[in-house]
């Protein structure tokens, strides 16, 4: 039987749902493998065993280990309620998002330490963090154009640096703060920074008026 070339390809809703469920299962297996053995333990075969699927099934979703880990980073951040942290809409909302992420990181601390803090994990996060800095810089430029460029650049860099896993872990280990305490401390600091930046911008704006 010849297929009609003009007929659109049929996408089975059941097959799509099953694929999504398998992908979720694989991501959960990556997290379990990370928490138990660290990033070096994460291989296609190990994840397949943890997910109780074949390695061929994993390869159908992710062609390489690096692709699988990069997908896990995106999945883990989204599951933490912090996907918006990669694309904040306002400066004030940025640390509100970060507070949710801190709470989720505390609940999943073994994975955070195994992946986010490892040299390989930092390499995986490099591009995402660079993009996040660029987005925050655009927000700073839009709201505070009167500030010198070096000040706007430094403010964007610092805001992003305060909301990363390294800061969370440092406050946990050195200061003994839990997620609520750490986010409260950072929020207070960010509010002071933004208040000062806005006052300075207002003064410069008034001076030009």
mmCIF file of C-alpha atoms in Angstrom:
data_model
loop_
_atom_site.group_PDB
_atom_site.id
_atom_site.type_symbol
_atom_site.label_atom_id
_atom_site.label_comp_id
_atom_site.label_asym_id
_atom_site.label_seq_id
_atom_site.Cartn_x
_atom_site.Cartn_y
_atom_site.Cartn_z
ATOM 1 C CA UNK A 1 0.000 0.000 0.000
ATOM 2 C CA UNK A 2 1.468 3.352 -1.078
ATOM 3 C CA UNK A 3 1.518 6.199 1.386
ATOM 4 C CA UNK A 4 -0.085 9.466 0.386
ATOM 5 C CA UNK A 5 2.820 11.981 0.183
ATOM 6 C CA UNK A 6 0.427 14.837 0.857
ATOM 7 C CA UNK A 7 -0.920 13.319 4.066
ATOM 8 C CA UNK A 8 0.761 14.683 7.234
ATOM 9 C CA UNK A 9 2.674 12.163 9.329
ATOM 10 C CA UNK A 10 0.629 10.696 12.164
ATOM 11 C CA UNK A 11 2.036 11.227 15.635
ATOM 12 C CA UNK A 12 0.560 8.820 18.129
ATOM 13 C CA UNK A 13 -0.429 10.568 21.384
ATOM 14 C CA UNK A 14 0.190 7.300 23.210
ATOM 15 C CA UNK A 15 3.674 6.951 21.774
ATOM 16 C CA UNK A 16 4.465 10.585 22.615
ATOM 17 C CA UNK A 17 3.265 10.081 26.190
ATOM 18 C CA UNK A 18 5.260 6.881 26.554
ATOM 19 C CA UNK A 19 8.381 8.614 25.259
ATOM 20 C CA UNK A 20 7.948 11.442 27.772
ATOM 21 C CA UNK A 21 7.440 8.938 30.600
ATOM 22 C CA UNK A 22 10.584 7.035 29.609
ATOM 23 C CA UNK A 23 12.572 10.268 29.430
ATOM 24 C CA UNK A 24 11.368 11.174 32.931
ATOM 25 C CA UNK A 25 12.373 7.724 34.163
ATOM 26 C CA UNK A 26 15.848 8.169 32.694
ATOM 27 C CA UNK A 27 16.265 11.584 34.302
ATOM 28 C CA UNK A 28 15.267 10.190 37.694
ATOM 29 C CA UNK A 29 17.807 7.405 37.191
ATOM 30 C CA UNK A 30 20.522 9.957 36.414
ATOM 31 C CA UNK A 31 19.704 11.731 39.684
ATOM 32 C CA UNK A 32 19.798 8.496 41.675
ATOM 33 C CA UNK A 33 23.126 7.502 40.122
ATOM 34 C CA UNK A 34 24.579 10.935 40.833
ATOM 35 C CA UNK A 35 23.483 10.916 44.457
ATOM 36 C CA UNK A 36 24.922 7.463 45.038
ATOM 37 C CA UNK A 37 28.203 7.549 43.117
ATOM 38 C CA UNK A 38 28.905 11.078 41.909
ATOM 39 C CA UNK A 39 29.261 12.334 38.358
ATOM 40 C CA UNK A 40 31.926 9.795 37.412
ATOM 41 C CA UNK A 41 29.386 7.007 38.039
ATOM 42 C CA UNK A 42 26.962 8.405 35.482
ATOM 43 C CA UNK A 43 27.250 6.364 32.295
ATOM 44 C CA UNK A 44 24.665 5.286 29.753
ATOM 45 C CA UNK A 45 24.868 1.714 31.026
ATOM 46 C CA UNK A 46 24.624 2.662 34.720
ATOM 47 C CA UNK A 47 21.626 4.896 34.085
ATOM 48 C CA UNK A 48 19.934 2.189 32.010
ATOM 49 C CA UNK A 49 20.351 -0.258 34.876
ATOM 50 C CA UNK A 50 19.007 2.244 37.413
ATOM 51 C CA UNK A 51 16.024 3.011 35.175
ATOM 52 C CA UNK A 52 15.502 -0.706 34.482
ATOM 53 C CA UNK A 53 15.560 -0.169 30.736
ATOM 54 C CA UNK A 54 18.006 -1.232 28.041
ATOM 55 C CA UNK A 55 20.971 0.922 27.125
ATOM 56 C CA UNK A 56 19.470 1.031 23.604
ATOM 57 C CA UNK A 57 16.423 2.761 25.099
ATOM 58 C CA UNK A 58 18.613 5.400 26.720
ATOM 59 C CA UNK A 59 20.495 5.917 23.447
ATOM 60 C CA UNK A 60 17.198 6.487 21.642
ATOM 61 C CA UNK A 61 16.626 9.492 23.916
ATOM 62 C CA UNK A 62 20.204 10.730 24.342
ATOM 63 C CA UNK A 63 22.882 9.869 21.825
ATOM 64 C CA UNK A 64 25.798 10.588 24.188
ATOM 65 C CA UNK A 65 26.533 10.739 27.916
ATOM 66 C CA UNK A 66 27.191 14.494 27.650
ATOM 67 C CA UNK A 67 23.825 15.058 25.988
ATOM 68 C CA UNK A 68 22.126 13.089 28.769
ATOM 69 C CA UNK A 69 23.866 15.064 31.542
ATOM 70 C CA UNK A 70 23.100 18.396 29.856
ATOM 71 C CA UNK A 71 19.450 17.330 29.632
ATOM 72 C CA UNK A 72 19.521 16.383 33.300
ATOM 73 C CA UNK A 73 20.800 19.834 34.279
ATOM 74 C CA UNK A 74 17.881 21.466 32.478
ATOM 75 C CA UNK A 75 15.419 18.938 33.889
ATOM 76 C CA UNK A 76 16.720 19.268 37.444
ATOM 77 C CA UNK A 77 16.570 23.067 37.432
ATOM 78 C CA UNK A 78 13.054 23.022 35.990
ATOM 79 C CA UNK A 79 11.942 20.443 38.569
ATOM 80 C CA UNK A 80 13.434 22.669 41.270
ATOM 81 C CA UNK A 81 11.007 25.382 40.203
ATOM 82 C CA UNK A 82 13.863 27.447 38.922
ATOM 83 C CA UNK A 83 13.698 27.218 35.157
ATOM 84 C CA UNK A 84 12.700 30.905 35.249
ATOM 85 C CA UNK A 85 16.029 31.710 36.867
ATOM 86 C CA UNK A 86 17.603 31.233 33.452
ATOM 87 C CA UNK A 87 15.329 33.909 31.978
ATOM 88 C CA UNK A 88 14.171 36.312 34.732
ATOM 89 C CA UNK A 89 11.682 38.992 33.761
ATOM 90 C CA UNK A 90 12.631 41.606 36.378
ATOM 91 C CA UNK A 91 15.514 42.327 38.740
ATOM 92 C CA UNK A 92 13.209 42.204 41.766
ATOM 93 C CA UNK A 93 11.884 38.825 40.725
ATOM 94 C CA UNK A 94 15.290 37.284 40.203
ATOM 95 C CA UNK A 95 16.029 36.524 43.857
ATOM 96 C CA UNK A 96 12.426 35.468 44.472
ATOM 97 C CA UNK A 97 13.057 32.725 41.950
ATOM 98 C CA UNK A 98 16.403 31.972 43.580
ATOM 99 C CA UNK A 99 14.694 31.428 46.946
ATOM 100 C CA UNK A 100 12.604 28.621 45.464
ATOM 101 C CA UNK A 101 15.686 27.059 43.947
ATOM 102 C CA UNK A 102 17.581 27.147 47.267
ATOM 103 C CA UNK A 103 14.776 25.243 48.981
ATOM 104 C CA UNK A 104 14.760 22.617 46.234
ATOM 105 C CA UNK A 105 18.544 22.322 46.316
ATOM 106 C CA UNK A 106 18.440 21.662 50.042
ATOM 107 C CA UNK A 107 15.931 18.853 49.484
ATOM 108 C CA UNK A 108 18.163 17.379 46.781
ATOM 109 C CA UNK A 109 21.542 18.297 48.236
ATOM 110 C CA UNK A 110 23.402 15.099 47.310
ATOM 111 C CA UNK A 111 22.708 15.669 43.618
ATOM 112 C CA UNK A 112 23.642 19.357 43.850
ATOM 113 C CA UNK A 113 26.988 18.575 45.442
ATOM 114 C CA UNK A 114 27.738 15.716 43.038
ATOM 115 C CA UNK A 115 26.871 17.549 39.844
ATOM 116 C CA UNK A 116 26.817 21.305 40.300
ATOM 117 C CA UNK A 117 30.098 21.564 42.212
ATOM 118 C CA UNK A 118 32.220 19.134 40.211
ATOM 119 C CA UNK A 119 34.648 20.490 37.583
ATOM 120 C CA UNK A 120 32.785 18.574 34.873
ATOM 121 C CA UNK A 121 29.457 19.842 36.166
ATOM 122 C CA UNK A 122 30.681 23.436 36.129
ATOM 123 C CA UNK A 123 31.787 22.948 32.537
ATOM 124 C CA UNK A 124 28.301 21.748 31.606
ATOM 125 C CA UNK A 125 26.821 24.842 33.292
ATOM 126 C CA UNK A 126 29.202 27.347 31.700
ATOM 127 C CA UNK A 127 27.061 28.230 28.671
ATOM 128 C CA UNK A 128 23.837 28.415 30.693
ATOM 129 C CA UNK A 129 25.403 30.701 33.293
ATOM 130 C CA UNK A 130 26.874 32.930 30.598
ATOM 131 C CA UNK A 131 23.435 33.262 28.988
ATOM 132 C CA UNK A 132 21.867 34.035 32.375
ATOM 133 C CA UNK A 133 24.387 36.823 32.995
ATOM 134 C CA UNK A 134 23.560 38.321 29.598
ATOM 135 C CA UNK A 135 19.820 38.312 30.386
ATOM 136 C CA UNK A 136 20.330 39.931 33.805
ATOM 137 C CA UNK A 137 22.668 42.472 32.223
ATOM 138 C CA UNK A 138 19.912 43.409 29.764
ATOM 139 C CA UNK A 139 17.535 43.939 32.706
ATOM 140 C CA UNK A 140 20.083 46.141 34.471
ATOM 141 C CA UNK A 141 20.732 48.123 31.288
ATOM 142 C CA UNK A 142 17.002 48.651 30.743
ATOM 143 C CA UNK A 143 16.219 49.763 34.301
ATOM 144 C CA UNK A 144 19.424 51.604 35.205
ATOM 145 C CA UNK A 145 20.873 53.025 31.982
ATOM 146 C CA UNK A 146 22.289 56.040 33.827
ATOM 147 C CA UNK A 147 24.850 53.971 35.717
ATOM 148 C CA UNK A 148 28.368 53.631 34.307
ATOM 149 C CA UNK A 149 28.865 50.516 32.223
ATOM 150 C CA UNK A 150 31.288 48.974 34.712
ATOM 151 C CA UNK A 151 28.695 49.368 37.481
ATOM 152 C CA UNK A 152 25.931 47.788 35.401
ATOM 153 C CA UNK A 153 28.189 44.924 34.410
ATOM 154 C CA UNK A 154 29.307 44.350 38.003
ATOM 155 C CA UNK A 155 25.743 44.425 39.314
ATOM 156 C CA UNK A 156 24.607 41.793 36.800
ATOM 157 C CA UNK A 157 27.596 39.567 37.521
ATOM 158 C CA UNK A 158 27.050 39.801 41.268
ATOM 159 C CA UNK A 159 23.322 39.098 41.137
ATOM 160 C CA UNK A 160 23.929 35.915 39.173
ATOM 161 C CA UNK A 161 26.851 34.893 41.399
ATOM 162 C CA UNK A 162 24.659 35.147 44.497
ATOM 163 C CA UNK A 163 22.081 32.764 43.025
ATOM 164 C CA UNK A 164 24.367 29.874 42.085
ATOM 165 C CA UNK A 165 24.820 26.543 43.842
ATOM 166 C CA UNK A 166 28.331 27.426 45.028
ATOM 167 C CA UNK A 167 26.918 30.275 47.129
ATOM 168 C CA UNK A 168 24.205 28.047 48.549
ATOM 169 C CA UNK A 169 26.691 25.333 49.541
ATOM 170 C CA UNK A 170 29.146 27.845 51.017
ATOM 171 C CA UNK A 171 26.452 29.309 53.255
ATOM 172 C CA UNK A 172 25.407 25.797 54.272
ATOM 173 C CA UNK A 173 28.926 24.609 55.068
ATOM 174 C CA UNK A 174 30.574 27.741 56.449
ATOM 175 C CA UNK A 175 27.680 29.570 58.079
ATOM 176 C CA UNK A 176 25.425 26.592 58.808
ATOM 177 C CA UNK A 177 22.410 28.295 57.208
ATOM 178 C CA UNK A 178 19.435 26.363 55.897
ATOM 179 C CA UNK A 179 17.718 27.283 52.644
ATOM 180 C CA UNK A 180 15.323 29.791 54.245
ATOM 181 C CA UNK A 181 18.094 31.523 56.182
ATOM 182 C CA UNK A 182 20.428 31.604 53.204
ATOM 183 C CA UNK A 183 17.807 33.032 50.876
ATOM 184 C CA UNK A 184 16.783 35.632 53.473
ATOM 185 C CA UNK A 185 20.399 36.758 53.830
ATOM 186 C CA UNK A 186 20.861 36.996 50.079
ATOM 187 C CA UNK A 187 17.555 38.776 49.586
ATOM 188 C CA UNK A 188 18.518 41.420 52.157
ATOM 189 C CA UNK A 189 21.879 41.922 50.447
ATOM 190 C CA UNK A 190 20.313 42.166 46.994
ATOM 191 C CA UNK A 191 17.721 44.668 48.208
ATOM 192 C CA UNK A 192 20.514 46.870 49.561
ATOM 193 C CA UNK A 193 22.411 46.595 46.290
ATOM 194 C CA UNK A 194 19.392 47.434 44.160
ATOM 195 C CA UNK A 195 18.315 50.277 46.448
ATOM 196 C CA UNK A 196 21.784 51.823 46.227
ATOM 197 C CA UNK A 197 21.959 51.312 42.471
ATOM 198 C CA UNK A 198 18.530 52.871 41.964
ATOM 199 C CA UNK A 199 19.366 55.840 44.157
ATOM 200 C CA UNK A 200 22.586 56.419 42.265
ATOM 201 C CA UNK A 201 20.781 56.163 38.928
ATOM 202 C CA UNK A 202 18.122 58.604 40.124
ATOM 203 C CA UNK A 203 20.787 61.080 41.217
ATOM 204 C CA UNK A 204 22.519 60.846 37.850
ATOM 205 C CA UNK A 205 19.187 61.237 36.063
ATOM 206 C CA UNK A 206 18.351 64.326 38.136
ATOM 207 C CA UNK A 207 21.752 65.808 37.447
ATOM 208 C CA UNK A 208 21.171 65.540 33.726
ATOM 209 C CA UNK A 209 17.676 67.014 33.976
#
